[in-house]
XYZ file of C-alpha atoms in Angstrom:
767
model
C 14.943 0.028 31.962
C 13.251 0.819 28.654
C 13.231 4.544 29.430
C 16.973 4.426 30.213
C 17.609 2.711 26.879
C 15.644 5.405 25.039
C 17.548 8.184 26.817
C 21.056 6.879 26.049
C 20.222 5.911 22.467
C 18.727 9.322 21.655
C 21.830 11.058 23.013
C 24.110 8.721 21.020
C 22.223 9.349 17.770
C 22.544 13.112 18.286
C 26.287 12.830 19.043
C 26.161 13.686 22.742
C 27.728 10.470 24.069
C 30.372 8.013 22.725
C 29.641 4.427 21.656
C 31.065 3.063 24.913
C 28.306 4.793 26.847
C 25.547 3.057 24.880
C 26.935 -0.521 24.769
C 24.923 -1.501 27.879
C 21.833 -0.042 26.253
C 22.468 -2.035 23.066
C 22.793 -5.199 25.119
C 19.551 -4.374 26.877
C 17.826 -3.883 23.531
C 18.972 -7.348 22.422
C 17.642 -8.913 25.623
C 14.318 -7.079 25.300
C 13.969 -8.191 21.671
C 14.617 -11.828 22.604
C 12.181 -11.700 25.517
C 9.539 -10.021 23.349
C 9.616 -12.948 20.917
C 9.254 -15.644 23.541
C 5.533 -15.428 24.471
C 4.253 -15.926 20.924
C 6.411 -19.016 20.397
C 5.627 -20.493 23.790
C 1.906 -19.828 23.422
C 1.862 -22.080 20.370
C 4.143 -24.755 21.825
C 2.553 -24.789 25.249
C -0.998 -25.465 24.054
C -2.691 -28.213 26.007
C -3.045 -31.569 24.213
C -6.837 -31.412 24.523
C -6.825 -27.926 22.922
C -4.730 -29.146 19.995
C -7.060 -32.110 19.593
C -10.042 -29.735 19.646
C -8.344 -27.639 16.947
C -7.733 -30.623 14.656
C -11.178 -32.180 15.073
C -13.389 -29.102 15.307
C -11.665 -25.852 14.266
C -9.547 -26.937 11.308
C -12.433 -28.562 9.359
C -14.526 -25.460 10.014
C -11.811 -23.083 8.753
C -11.301 -25.192 5.625
C -15.025 -25.421 4.909
C -16.046 -21.868 5.741
C -13.067 -19.519 5.641
C -10.190 -20.511 3.387
C -11.996 -19.811 0.123
C -11.630 -16.094 0.880
C -8.800 -16.097 3.448
C -6.552 -18.873 2.192
C -5.054 -18.573 -1.296
C -2.761 -15.602 -1.888
C -4.467 -14.773 -5.173
C -7.924 -14.533 -3.600
C -7.348 -13.410 -0.036
C -9.948 -10.857 1.126
C -9.224 -7.902 3.367
C -5.570 -8.865 3.749
C -6.558 -11.472 6.360
C -4.909 -14.922 6.095
C -6.293 -17.736 8.235
C -3.671 -20.249 7.111
C -1.347 -20.190 10.137
C -1.441 -19.092 13.753
C 0.970 -16.271 12.982
C -1.230 -14.912 10.160
C -4.362 -15.147 12.355
C -2.700 -13.110 15.112
C -1.287 -10.629 12.602
C -4.763 -9.695 11.344
C -5.576 -7.851 8.127
C -6.625 -4.493 6.732
C -9.170 -4.039 9.531
C -6.433 -4.458 12.116
C -5.883 -7.229 14.679
C -8.825 -9.662 14.649
C -7.930 -11.742 17.738
C -6.975 -10.317 21.123
C -5.139 -12.774 23.379
C -5.434 -10.344 26.301
C -9.169 -9.660 25.884
C -10.517 -12.490 23.728
C -14.146 -11.459 24.367
C -13.456 -8.215 22.499
C -11.882 -9.892 19.464
C -13.031 -8.496 16.105
C -13.279 -12.052 14.756
C -15.948 -12.951 17.321
C -17.899 -9.747 16.663
C -17.800 -10.496 12.925
C -19.182 -14.031 13.201
C -21.935 -12.775 15.528
C -22.796 -9.964 13.052
C -22.161 -7.369 15.763
C -20.912 -4.326 13.886
C -20.085 -3.326 10.313
C -17.947 -6.404 9.539
C -20.029 -9.555 9.020
C -18.404 -12.936 8.322
C -19.160 -14.981 6.391
C -20.896 -12.288 4.308
C -23.469 -14.608 2.712
C -25.054 -15.689 5.979
C -24.458 -16.030 9.701
C -22.804 -19.233 10.954
C -24.983 -21.774 12.770
C -24.832 -21.332 16.540
C -22.818 -24.520 17.105
C -20.127 -23.450 14.603
C -19.915 -19.968 16.130
C -19.446 -21.605 19.545
C -16.522 -23.659 18.189
C -14.700 -20.541 16.977
C -15.509 -18.695 20.205
C -14.019 -21.496 22.345
C -10.970 -21.587 20.056
C -10.296 -17.849 20.430
C -10.882 -17.874 24.199
C -8.468 -20.798 24.637
C -5.638 -18.786 23.037
C -5.950 -19.835 19.367
C -4.258 -23.250 19.725
C -2.725 -24.471 16.455
C -0.929 -27.629 15.370
C 2.785 -26.681 15.299
C 4.151 -26.144 11.784
C 0.750 -26.478 10.118
C 0.093 -24.235 7.067
C -3.431 -24.383 5.621
C -2.555 -22.601 2.389
C -4.335 -24.644 -0.339
C -2.095 -27.090 -2.170
C -0.229 -25.616 -5.108
C -0.837 -21.976 -4.257
C 2.455 -21.224 -2.570
C 4.573 -23.116 -5.090
C 2.704 -22.242 -8.261
C 4.204 -19.795 -10.730
C 2.438 -16.464 -10.223
C -0.243 -15.916 -12.841
C -0.332 -12.456 -14.379
C -3.668 -10.789 -13.638
C -4.963 -7.292 -12.994
C -3.701 -4.064 -14.528
C -0.435 -3.565 -16.413
C 2.466 -2.101 -14.515
C 2.971 1.650 -14.564
C 5.824 1.368 -17.058
C 3.892 -1.003 -19.313
C 0.857 1.275 -19.251
C 2.821 4.310 -20.392
C 2.876 2.799 -23.862
C -0.956 2.503 -23.914
C -2.465 4.779 -26.572
C -4.273 7.211 -24.229
C -1.328 7.715 -21.850
C 1.203 8.506 -24.578
C 1.981 12.134 -25.461
C -0.167 13.591 -28.232
C 1.551 13.814 -31.591
C -0.061 15.577 -34.537
C -0.886 12.886 -37.055
C 0.014 13.310 -40.707
C -3.041 13.680 -42.931
C -3.323 10.443 -44.945
C -3.292 10.214 -48.739
C -6.495 8.961 -50.387
C -7.592 7.951 -53.912
C -10.828 9.944 -54.112
C -9.260 13.306 -53.389
C -12.313 15.262 -54.558
C -14.381 13.999 -51.617
C -11.975 15.543 -49.103
C -13.226 18.966 -47.997
C -10.963 19.154 -44.907
C -8.508 16.786 -43.150
C -11.285 15.067 -41.169
C -12.528 13.630 -44.460
C -9.077 12.295 -45.349
C -8.843 10.330 -42.084
C -12.353 8.897 -42.530
C -11.945 8.097 -46.229
C -8.550 6.432 -45.746
C -10.146 3.903 -43.379
C -13.026 3.274 -45.773
C -10.770 2.802 -48.786
C -8.593 0.348 -46.867
C -11.725 -1.824 -46.501
C -12.923 -1.312 -50.073
C -15.852 0.846 -48.941
C -17.198 4.246 -49.976
C -18.921 7.052 -48.028
C -22.663 7.582 -48.301
C -24.185 10.252 -50.526
C -24.588 13.789 -49.160
C -27.699 14.574 -47.111
C -30.329 16.714 -48.860
C -30.369 20.409 -48.005
C -33.405 20.307 -45.707
C -32.055 17.351 -43.699
C -28.656 19.049 -43.417
C -30.220 22.300 -42.221
C -32.294 20.535 -39.560
C -29.189 18.646 -38.452
C -27.219 21.873 -38.067
C -30.004 23.689 -36.176
C -30.573 20.883 -33.701
C -26.835 20.283 -33.240
C -26.022 23.901 -32.434
C -29.202 25.327 -30.890
C -31.436 22.362 -30.005
C -34.312 24.028 -31.880
C -35.848 23.312 -35.305
C -35.470 25.790 -38.170
C -38.589 27.805 -38.919
C -40.236 27.365 -42.356
C -38.961 30.763 -43.534
C -35.399 29.776 -42.612
C -35.729 26.493 -44.485
C -37.070 28.233 -47.588
C -34.319 30.854 -47.514
C -31.584 28.217 -47.281
C -33.032 26.039 -50.043
C -33.311 29.072 -52.314
C -29.769 30.375 -51.614
C -27.527 29.416 -54.586
C -24.296 30.804 -53.110
C -21.506 28.230 -52.584
C -21.040 29.290 -48.962
C -24.752 29.252 -48.020
C -24.224 26.395 -45.554
C -21.157 28.003 -43.966
C -23.134 31.219 -43.408
C -25.806 29.227 -41.574
C -23.147 27.630 -39.334
C -21.694 31.033 -38.456
C -25.175 32.414 -37.685
C -26.007 29.489 -35.394
C -22.675 29.703 -33.567
C -23.400 33.373 -32.881
C -26.899 32.584 -31.583
C -27.433 32.841 -27.799
C -29.303 29.533 -28.063
C -25.995 27.805 -28.873
C -24.940 28.124 -25.217
C -28.266 26.698 -24.056
C -27.792 23.598 -26.216
C -24.107 22.927 -25.569
C -24.282 24.049 -21.958
C -26.754 21.223 -21.355
C -24.117 18.712 -22.495
C -21.745 20.077 -19.878
C -24.400 19.960 -17.156
C -24.859 16.253 -17.956
C -21.149 15.661 -17.465
C -20.786 17.478 -14.136
C -23.862 15.730 -12.555
C -25.882 18.941 -12.393
C -28.823 18.736 -10.027
C -30.645 21.431 -8.099
C -31.560 19.255 -5.103
C -29.692 16.969 -2.708
C -31.399 13.593 -3.345
C -32.230 11.163 -0.511
C -35.684 11.240 1.084
C -36.078 14.978 1.716
C -34.305 15.982 -1.521
C -34.160 19.619 -0.421
C -33.182 22.317 -2.959
C -29.645 23.662 -3.316
C -29.724 27.468 -2.897
C -28.818 29.586 -5.919
C -27.386 26.629 -7.833
C -29.051 27.936 -11.021
C -26.289 30.537 -11.249
C -23.881 27.739 -12.165
C -26.171 26.732 -15.046
C -26.228 30.325 -16.296
C -22.438 30.545 -15.951
C -22.044 27.479 -18.174
C -24.400 28.875 -20.848
C -22.603 32.239 -20.850
C -19.210 30.537 -21.094
C -20.207 28.581 -24.201
C -21.761 31.648 -25.827
C -18.616 33.670 -25.084
C -16.472 30.874 -26.558
C -14.417 30.841 -23.387
C -11.227 28.788 -23.887
C -11.809 25.282 -22.575
C -8.706 25.256 -20.363
C -9.844 28.500 -18.717
C -13.387 27.108 -18.349
C -12.116 24.062 -16.446
C -9.670 26.007 -14.278
C -12.483 28.284 -13.132
C -14.578 25.321 -12.013
C -11.711 23.679 -10.154
C -10.119 26.753 -8.576
C -11.928 29.931 -9.640
C -12.080 31.270 -6.091
C -8.274 31.189 -5.934
C -7.869 33.276 -9.115
C -6.823 36.938 -8.607
C -9.639 38.183 -10.862
C -12.259 36.566 -8.604
C -12.139 39.775 -6.551
C -13.866 41.725 -9.358
C -15.458 39.044 -11.564
C -18.272 36.849 -10.272
C -17.823 34.066 -12.839
C -14.826 32.324 -11.201
C -16.715 32.222 -7.898
C -19.927 30.908 -9.469
C -17.920 28.311 -11.428
C -16.822 26.564 -8.231
C -20.435 25.559 -7.718
C -19.090 22.474 -9.528
C -18.092 21.171 -6.087
C -21.657 21.446 -4.726
C -23.621 19.803 -7.561
C -23.585 16.215 -6.293
C -25.936 14.379 -3.958
C -25.753 15.094 -0.216
C -27.037 13.145 2.772
C -28.334 15.500 5.469
C -28.452 12.868 8.235
C -25.656 10.327 7.718
C -25.116 7.455 10.149
C -21.358 8.047 10.083
C -20.408 11.689 9.483
C -16.736 10.973 8.817
C -17.567 8.293 6.257
C -20.159 10.619 4.696
C -17.504 13.313 4.324
C -15.294 10.876 2.440
C -18.272 9.858 0.295
C -18.580 13.511 -0.718
C -14.858 13.739 -1.406
C -15.172 10.576 -3.484
C -17.850 12.330 -5.558
C -15.302 15.063 -6.340
C -12.520 12.630 -7.215
C -14.944 10.658 -9.395
C -16.226 13.697 -11.286
C -12.743 15.178 -11.708
C -11.259 11.902 -12.917
C -14.011 10.981 -15.363
C -14.935 14.418 -16.740
C -11.503 15.994 -17.188
C -9.239 12.941 -17.485
C -11.525 10.212 -18.816
C -10.315 7.855 -16.067
C -12.262 5.831 -13.506
C -9.940 6.870 -10.682
C -12.789 6.216 -8.242
C -12.325 2.454 -8.691
C -9.166 2.754 -6.572
C -10.904 4.059 -3.447
C -10.840 0.742 -1.564
C -7.956 -1.053 -3.291
C -5.624 -0.754 -6.247
C -7.564 -0.386 -9.503
C -8.331 -3.861 -10.849
C -8.076 -2.853 -14.513
C -6.069 0.354 -14.900
C -2.600 1.228 -13.556
C -3.992 3.389 -10.744
C -2.747 2.401 -7.270
C -4.928 3.193 -4.269
C -2.312 5.732 -3.198
C -2.913 7.699 -6.430
C -6.612 7.981 -5.582
C -5.821 9.488 -2.182
C -3.130 11.737 -3.648
C -5.864 13.276 -5.822
C -8.277 13.380 -2.898
C -5.685 15.346 -0.911
C -6.199 18.323 -3.250
C -9.795 18.545 -1.949
C -9.129 17.670 1.708
C -9.297 21.288 2.885
C -12.726 21.992 1.389
C -15.512 22.861 3.810
C -18.196 20.213 3.805
C -21.490 21.096 2.185
C -24.298 22.125 4.549
C -27.147 23.069 2.182
C -26.872 26.816 2.184
C -24.842 27.186 5.347
C -22.297 29.998 5.790
C -19.537 28.007 4.054
C -21.651 27.226 0.949
C -22.517 30.635 -0.429
C -20.690 33.833 -1.247
C -21.861 37.288 -2.378
C -21.139 37.799 -6.085
C -20.174 41.468 -6.137
C -16.994 43.438 -6.766
C -14.221 43.602 -4.185
C -15.497 46.958 -2.950
C -19.048 45.651 -2.887
C -17.975 42.560 -1.001
C -16.191 44.697 1.592
C -19.325 46.801 2.008
C -21.405 43.653 2.339
C -19.070 42.269 5.013
C -19.141 45.583 6.875
C -22.968 45.620 6.853
C -23.087 41.985 7.923
C -20.668 42.556 10.828
C -22.542 45.691 11.945
C -25.840 43.750 11.929
C -24.255 40.876 13.842
C -22.862 43.274 16.465
C -26.292 44.844 16.939
C -27.847 41.402 17.291
C -25.328 40.375 19.954
C -25.806 43.612 21.906
C -29.601 43.307 21.800
C -29.397 39.697 22.954
C -26.962 40.481 25.791
C -29.102 43.367 27.114
C -32.299 41.295 26.892
C -30.637 38.394 28.716
C -29.522 40.720 31.504
C -33.048 42.043 31.892
C -34.364 38.472 32.028
C -31.872 37.700 34.794
C -32.963 40.828 36.703
C -36.575 39.682 36.301
C -35.668 36.243 37.667
C -33.930 37.744 40.728
C -36.823 40.103 41.499
C -39.492 37.455 41.038
C -37.564 34.839 43.037
C -37.365 37.235 45.965
C -41.117 37.474 46.286
C -42.691 35.506 49.159
C -43.792 31.978 48.332
C -41.734 31.710 45.128
C -39.690 28.586 44.407
C -36.627 28.433 42.201
C -37.478 29.505 38.630
C -36.190 27.300 35.791
C -34.709 28.834 32.623
C -37.477 27.328 30.507
C -40.116 29.237 32.515
C -38.634 32.702 31.997
C -40.106 33.487 28.502
C -43.646 32.624 29.671
C -43.395 34.373 33.035
C -41.850 37.563 31.693
C -44.649 37.932 29.144
C -47.198 37.408 31.924
C -45.668 39.443 34.762
C -42.844 41.456 33.241
C -44.699 44.746 33.289
C -45.520 44.378 37.005
C -42.050 43.173 38.098
C -39.809 45.328 35.877
C -42.066 48.315 35.552
C -43.856 49.573 32.447
C -40.926 51.567 31.011
C -38.301 48.866 31.467
C -40.652 46.128 30.222
C -41.345 48.180 27.070
C -37.564 48.466 26.554
C -37.268 44.680 26.953
C -39.957 43.967 24.370
C -38.300 46.366 21.930
C -34.968 44.567 22.382
C -36.534 41.142 21.833
C -38.204 42.305 18.628
C -34.935 43.811 17.393
C -33.045 40.613 18.223
C -35.623 38.394 16.482
C -35.594 40.632 13.414
C -31.796 40.717 13.178
C -31.512 36.968 13.721
C -34.088 36.206 11.024
C -33.048 38.675 8.307
C -29.750 38.838 6.492
C -27.962 41.533 4.546
C -29.436 41.483 1.055
C -27.136 40.771 -1.886
C -26.848 38.303 -4.742
C -25.377 35.022 -3.548
C -23.858 32.088 -5.403
C -23.363 28.493 -4.345
C -19.610 27.979 -4.319
C -16.693 26.230 -2.680
C -14.821 27.466 0.389
C -11.885 26.106 2.366
C -11.043 25.824 6.066
C -8.086 28.162 5.834
C -4.594 28.376 4.418
C -3.313 25.042 5.709
C -4.908 21.723 4.832
C -5.136 18.734 7.168
C -3.154 15.579 6.417
C -4.565 12.869 4.168
C -4.276 9.153 4.838
C -5.167 6.161 2.713
C -8.438 4.704 4.021
C -7.980 0.962 4.328
C -10.699 -0.747 2.284
C -12.207 2.704 1.791
C -13.142 2.919 5.474
C -12.584 6.467 6.704
C -12.335 5.182 10.275
C -9.311 2.963 9.498
C -6.467 5.253 8.323
C -3.378 3.823 6.676
C -0.283 5.478 5.248
C -0.060 9.245 4.937
C -0.027 10.711 1.404
C 0.548 14.180 -0.028
C -1.155 15.796 -3.038
C 0.165 14.360 -6.269
C -0.657 13.295 -9.809
C -1.287 9.783 -11.233
C 1.920 7.883 -11.756
C 0.921 6.641 -15.195
C 0.751 10.279 -16.329
C 4.240 11.030 -15.072
C 2.988 11.312 -11.514
C 4.921 13.332 -9.001
C 4.215 15.055 -5.721
C 2.571 18.426 -6.257
C 4.559 21.513 -5.340
C 2.175 23.630 -3.269
C 3.377 27.242 -2.793
C 3.181 28.652 0.706
C -0.132 30.549 0.942
C 0.212 34.323 1.373
C -0.544 35.859 4.750
C -4.275 36.045 5.364
C -5.124 33.520 2.622
C -8.480 31.783 2.967
C -7.489 28.757 0.876
C -4.514 26.433 0.625
C -3.853 26.961 -3.095
C -3.890 23.199 -3.697
C -6.761 23.271 -6.186
C -4.972 25.831 -8.356
C -2.003 23.476 -8.634
C -4.341 20.630 -9.596
C -6.231 22.759 -12.140
C -3.014 23.944 -13.782
C -1.763 20.369 -14.147
C -5.060 18.966 -15.452
C -5.476 21.727 -18.047
C -1.865 21.645 -19.245
C -0.465 20.191 -22.458
C 1.731 18.043 -20.197
C -1.383 15.964 -19.547
C -2.265 14.050 -22.760
C -5.760 13.093 -21.609
C -7.159 16.613 -21.190
C -7.222 17.562 -24.891
C -7.981 14.025 -26.112
C -11.016 13.613 -23.877
C -12.635 16.914 -24.891
C -11.825 16.524 -28.590
C -13.575 13.163 -28.410
C -16.617 14.739 -26.710
C -16.917 17.407 -29.414
C -16.866 14.703 -32.071
C -19.330 12.584 -30.060
C -21.973 15.281 -29.708
C -21.881 15.991 -33.456
C -21.738 12.437 -34.792
C -23.805 10.747 -32.081
C -20.892 8.770 -30.652
C -17.225 9.422 -30.001
C -14.132 8.143 -31.731
C -13.756 6.510 -28.310
C -17.227 5.151 -27.548
C -16.595 5.182 -23.770
C -16.074 8.963 -23.391
C -15.566 8.858 -19.600
C -13.187 5.891 -19.740
C -9.956 6.177 -21.698
C -8.407 3.419 -19.576
C -7.507 -0.113 -20.586
C -11.066 -1.360 -20.053
C -12.566 1.435 -22.152
C -13.226 1.239 -25.896
C -10.260 1.766 -28.159
C -10.536 4.608 -30.672
C -11.869 3.680 -34.100
C -9.744 6.450 -35.666
C -6.831 7.095 -33.264
C -4.916 9.258 -35.726
C -7.960 11.458 -36.298
C -8.465 11.838 -32.532
C -4.897 13.030 -32.003
C -5.152 15.357 -35.016
C -8.338 16.890 -33.578
C -6.767 17.200 -30.122
C -3.777 19.013 -31.613
C -6.041 21.343 -33.596
C -7.976 22.082 -30.424
C -4.829 23.116 -28.530
C -3.367 25.084 -31.447
C -6.672 26.910 -31.842
C -6.424 28.284 -28.311
C -8.823 25.708 -26.818
C -11.734 27.458 -28.596
C -14.761 25.246 -29.168
C -16.574 27.258 -31.833
C -13.751 26.841 -34.323
C -13.870 23.071 -33.672
C -17.628 23.034 -34.325
C -17.082 24.796 -37.628
C -14.270 22.422 -38.606
C -16.322 19.303 -37.867
C -19.606 20.535 -39.354
C -18.097 21.725 -42.625
C -16.537 18.329 -43.352
C -18.119 16.010 -45.916
C -18.117 13.295 -43.249
C -20.617 15.370 -41.258
C -22.682 16.170 -44.353
C -23.304 12.534 -45.311
C -26.823 11.128 -45.371
C -27.910 8.353 -43.027
C -29.165 6.186 -45.878
C -28.284 2.508 -45.470
C -26.339 0.333 -47.880
C -26.751 -3.487 -47.699
C -23.097 -4.256 -48.406
C -21.814 -1.648 -45.958
C -24.293 -2.758 -43.305
C -23.046 -6.318 -43.639
C -19.386 -5.284 -43.484
C -19.707 -2.688 -40.705
C -23.102 -2.871 -38.956
C -21.968 -0.593 -36.062
C -20.732 2.063 -38.499
C -17.316 2.092 -36.823
C -15.768 3.236 -40.091
C -18.209 6.174 -40.433
C -19.468 5.183 -43.891
C -22.727 7.055 -43.187
C -24.153 9.555 -40.690
C -25.847 7.772 -37.791
C -29.530 8.386 -37.222
C -30.303 9.824 -33.807
C -33.483 10.428 -31.848
C -34.093 13.924 -30.536
C -33.167 14.449 -26.887
C -35.859 15.002 -24.256
C -35.134 18.743 -24.194
C -35.202 19.004 -27.998
C -38.566 17.256 -28.137
C -40.194 19.459 -25.498
C -38.676 22.676 -26.874
C -39.694 21.770 -30.436
C -43.312 21.214 -29.405
C -43.391 24.585 -27.641
C -41.664 26.259 -30.587
C -43.972 24.845 -33.238
C -47.160 25.673 -31.321
C -45.944 29.233 -30.819
C -45.754 29.246 -27.002
C -41.986 28.857 -26.456
C -40.674 31.604 -24.181
C -37.085 32.383 -25.230
C -36.258 34.392 -22.106
C -32.757 33.477 -20.916
C -31.137 33.024 -17.515
C -32.452 33.432 -13.994
C -34.030 31.129 -11.392
C -35.402 27.818 -12.611
C -39.018 27.306 -13.650
C -41.563 24.700 -12.564
C -43.867 23.378 -15.312
C -47.085 21.660 -14.278
C -46.684 18.079 -13.046
C -49.821 15.925 -12.680
C -50.988 15.148 -9.164
C -50.596 11.415 -9.843
C -46.878 11.924 -10.475
C -46.484 14.104 -7.379
C -47.989 11.295 -5.292
C -44.799 9.289 -5.737
C -42.912 11.606 -3.351
C -42.634 11.022 0.394
C -44.301 14.449 0.810
C -46.323 14.968 -2.407
C -45.607 18.289 -4.084
C -42.886 19.382 -1.664
C -40.157 21.404 -3.341
C -42.060 21.894 -6.606
C -43.456 25.394 -7.107
C -45.987 26.325 -9.757
C -44.733 28.741 -12.438
C -47.046 30.882 -14.537
C -47.909 29.380 -17.953
C -45.607 31.909 -19.613
C -42.648 31.055 -17.364
C -43.358 27.314 -17.562
C -43.000 27.535 -21.366
C -39.323 28.492 -21.188
C -36.663 26.209 -22.651
C -36.094 22.891 -20.895
C -32.580 23.799 -19.769
C -34.228 26.239 -17.313
C -36.563 23.642 -15.772
C -35.793 22.922 -12.113
C -33.779 19.699 -11.819
C -35.178 17.930 -8.764
C -33.523 14.550 -8.404
C -36.581 12.745 -7.032
C -39.149 14.403 -9.302
C -38.912 15.086 -13.025
C -41.242 16.546 -15.620
C -42.840 13.458 -17.209
C -42.018 14.276 -20.850
C -38.335 14.805 -19.953
C -38.170 11.631 -17.894
C -39.954 9.564 -20.570
C -37.435 10.590 -23.209
C -34.313 9.808 -21.190
C -33.105 13.020 -19.625
C -29.714 12.836 -17.908
C -29.115 10.706 -14.817
C -27.957 13.224 -12.214
C -26.322 11.247 -9.397
C -23.111 10.737 -11.369
C -21.465 12.114 -14.486
C -23.613 11.278 -17.540
C -21.353 11.092 -20.627
C -23.904 9.318 -22.849
C -27.660 9.312 -22.393
C -29.752 6.215 -22.774
C -31.867 6.350 -25.920
C -35.083 4.341 -25.820
C -37.820 3.988 -28.394
C -40.937 2.389 -26.950
C -44.718 2.547 -27.342
C -45.322 4.446 -24.075
C -43.447 7.409 -25.495
């Protein structure tokens, strides 16, 4: 009957039959709907008296004592599972149906209380055996329930809803970081002579409003050291100090800034900041912590980009979608830049491969959200963001841009690409295909000869059936006799050729990069509670609603395309002036790395839980300058470093310390300890052994045996460089996640598992 109903209704909807023809079907639908509702009602009403008594005396007290704290009140319910009525129990939650009336033994609820599987309830400890037996009997008897009973705690259902959690999308659009950037007017100040550029006016206006004054200028030697370390990470040499102190020209300091910005060591210093942000590591972490092949090329790409003063928007687009750029056919940089996708940790033997894939995708969403947008989008993986206006759907809309990416496989065929011109790449592919064809032919001929050998040997008197595993041993032993000397020599030649072709590869420079599965991406679904094995609603690529979110328009890929084009759409949106966070976040980072902290002290979190800017007008003015200057960073360095605010001394003042102990108003220049790399490089520089060679594979300084002993396999994955190579700058030291050079680790080098926007700074006796 149901199939007949479907047939007539489908024809009616498509206009093939009149309404009169489907009236019987409509009547049947009504009857079916009524009948479908009967069993659930009757199951509750028809419960045996002894079962209802058992529920009231045994089950209900247990639910109230053990379960309703998490699965009772609307405001606190966990996993979407309500245990307050029979209907809500049978409905289940985010994990699906928890009680099966047809197969009660297979109910998820029973597996959870027995700790059989991923879900364990209650989470703080397994129920006593007698309590588990009560719930088991209850489920197996059909979940009897006192008619009309609702166990929702008193007051919850009737109480006025209390406002908690993040603001609504519309409310959040008025939050300072989500509003469009407007160029702030430079404020008027009383002490006009102190203002060297607009940065000073913004700082001084705040100080004057509090009745405070800026600190005195730093002396020339302190200022020179500050500039050298800020731009190159190296100390000035005595001759350079003497020359600067003796230079009476009014632009002596500006000339030093220009010289340092033109130095190749500028890229080494500022490139290291970027490597911190994008969780740069040269190994995979976990127990084996194997190396990532050719990942050092990404480090060199970053250093070159800073030295070339590459526009920041271009720099970011290359990392997100360089392989999809037209110029990637002739320029290696866009390909190398996509190594960004391969920098994170990677588990080479996950328990759940699907969940591990989504963990890797989460790493990309996390890095993209925090580094480029200053938002903790990753907090919405399992549920709506608790603090910021980021629904769970927005998280998966961003994830959808990366859904087509090939999973990392530690140097597998989808991880690396030759970095040559288009013509060179074609030649490489031709050589690779020719070698592969030769390998297949050699293997096929050798296999045929092995089969001939098997047939001949099996036909000899007294021979039993020969197993495949025996062939390699037997053919080495008796191949010459059975096949003949000439044919056996041909076989051995083929085997050697096959082994050689299988082992060797076509030689060319390779880069770790991103690749996709093809032109068309698979669908993306919300993962309920972040569980990749429990898909929810389907989503399409799109942008966060609080930033004017909309579905992304993905152009149809051209014929023969190897990628979907989704990441280009994402990169163009992120790096556009339409997105107010992109310029604000980087302008804040530039200020942070010069002054020791940002105008926003939580540089990876511009959300409602992050720190509010101490000088919001200055931040927007800097962001506007950054965009108007063509996203060039060197001009921003010069602007910041030539201000009087940057030139202040760090000398304390009792009254100012009492009024503003955190220096939020920037009344002086904050003291800062040298970074781990600056310390090591300074020691090597001052003792005359620093090797200033740039670029190339990473180096391995000596690590004491006692430190090596902390590895699961002591010394594995740590080569020994020559003393000359080991004395290169610290940015070229191999970054092994489970093993670090002691001096770098002791002085707080970057944490590599996640984006590191601010390093810890410790001062302790063991240093």
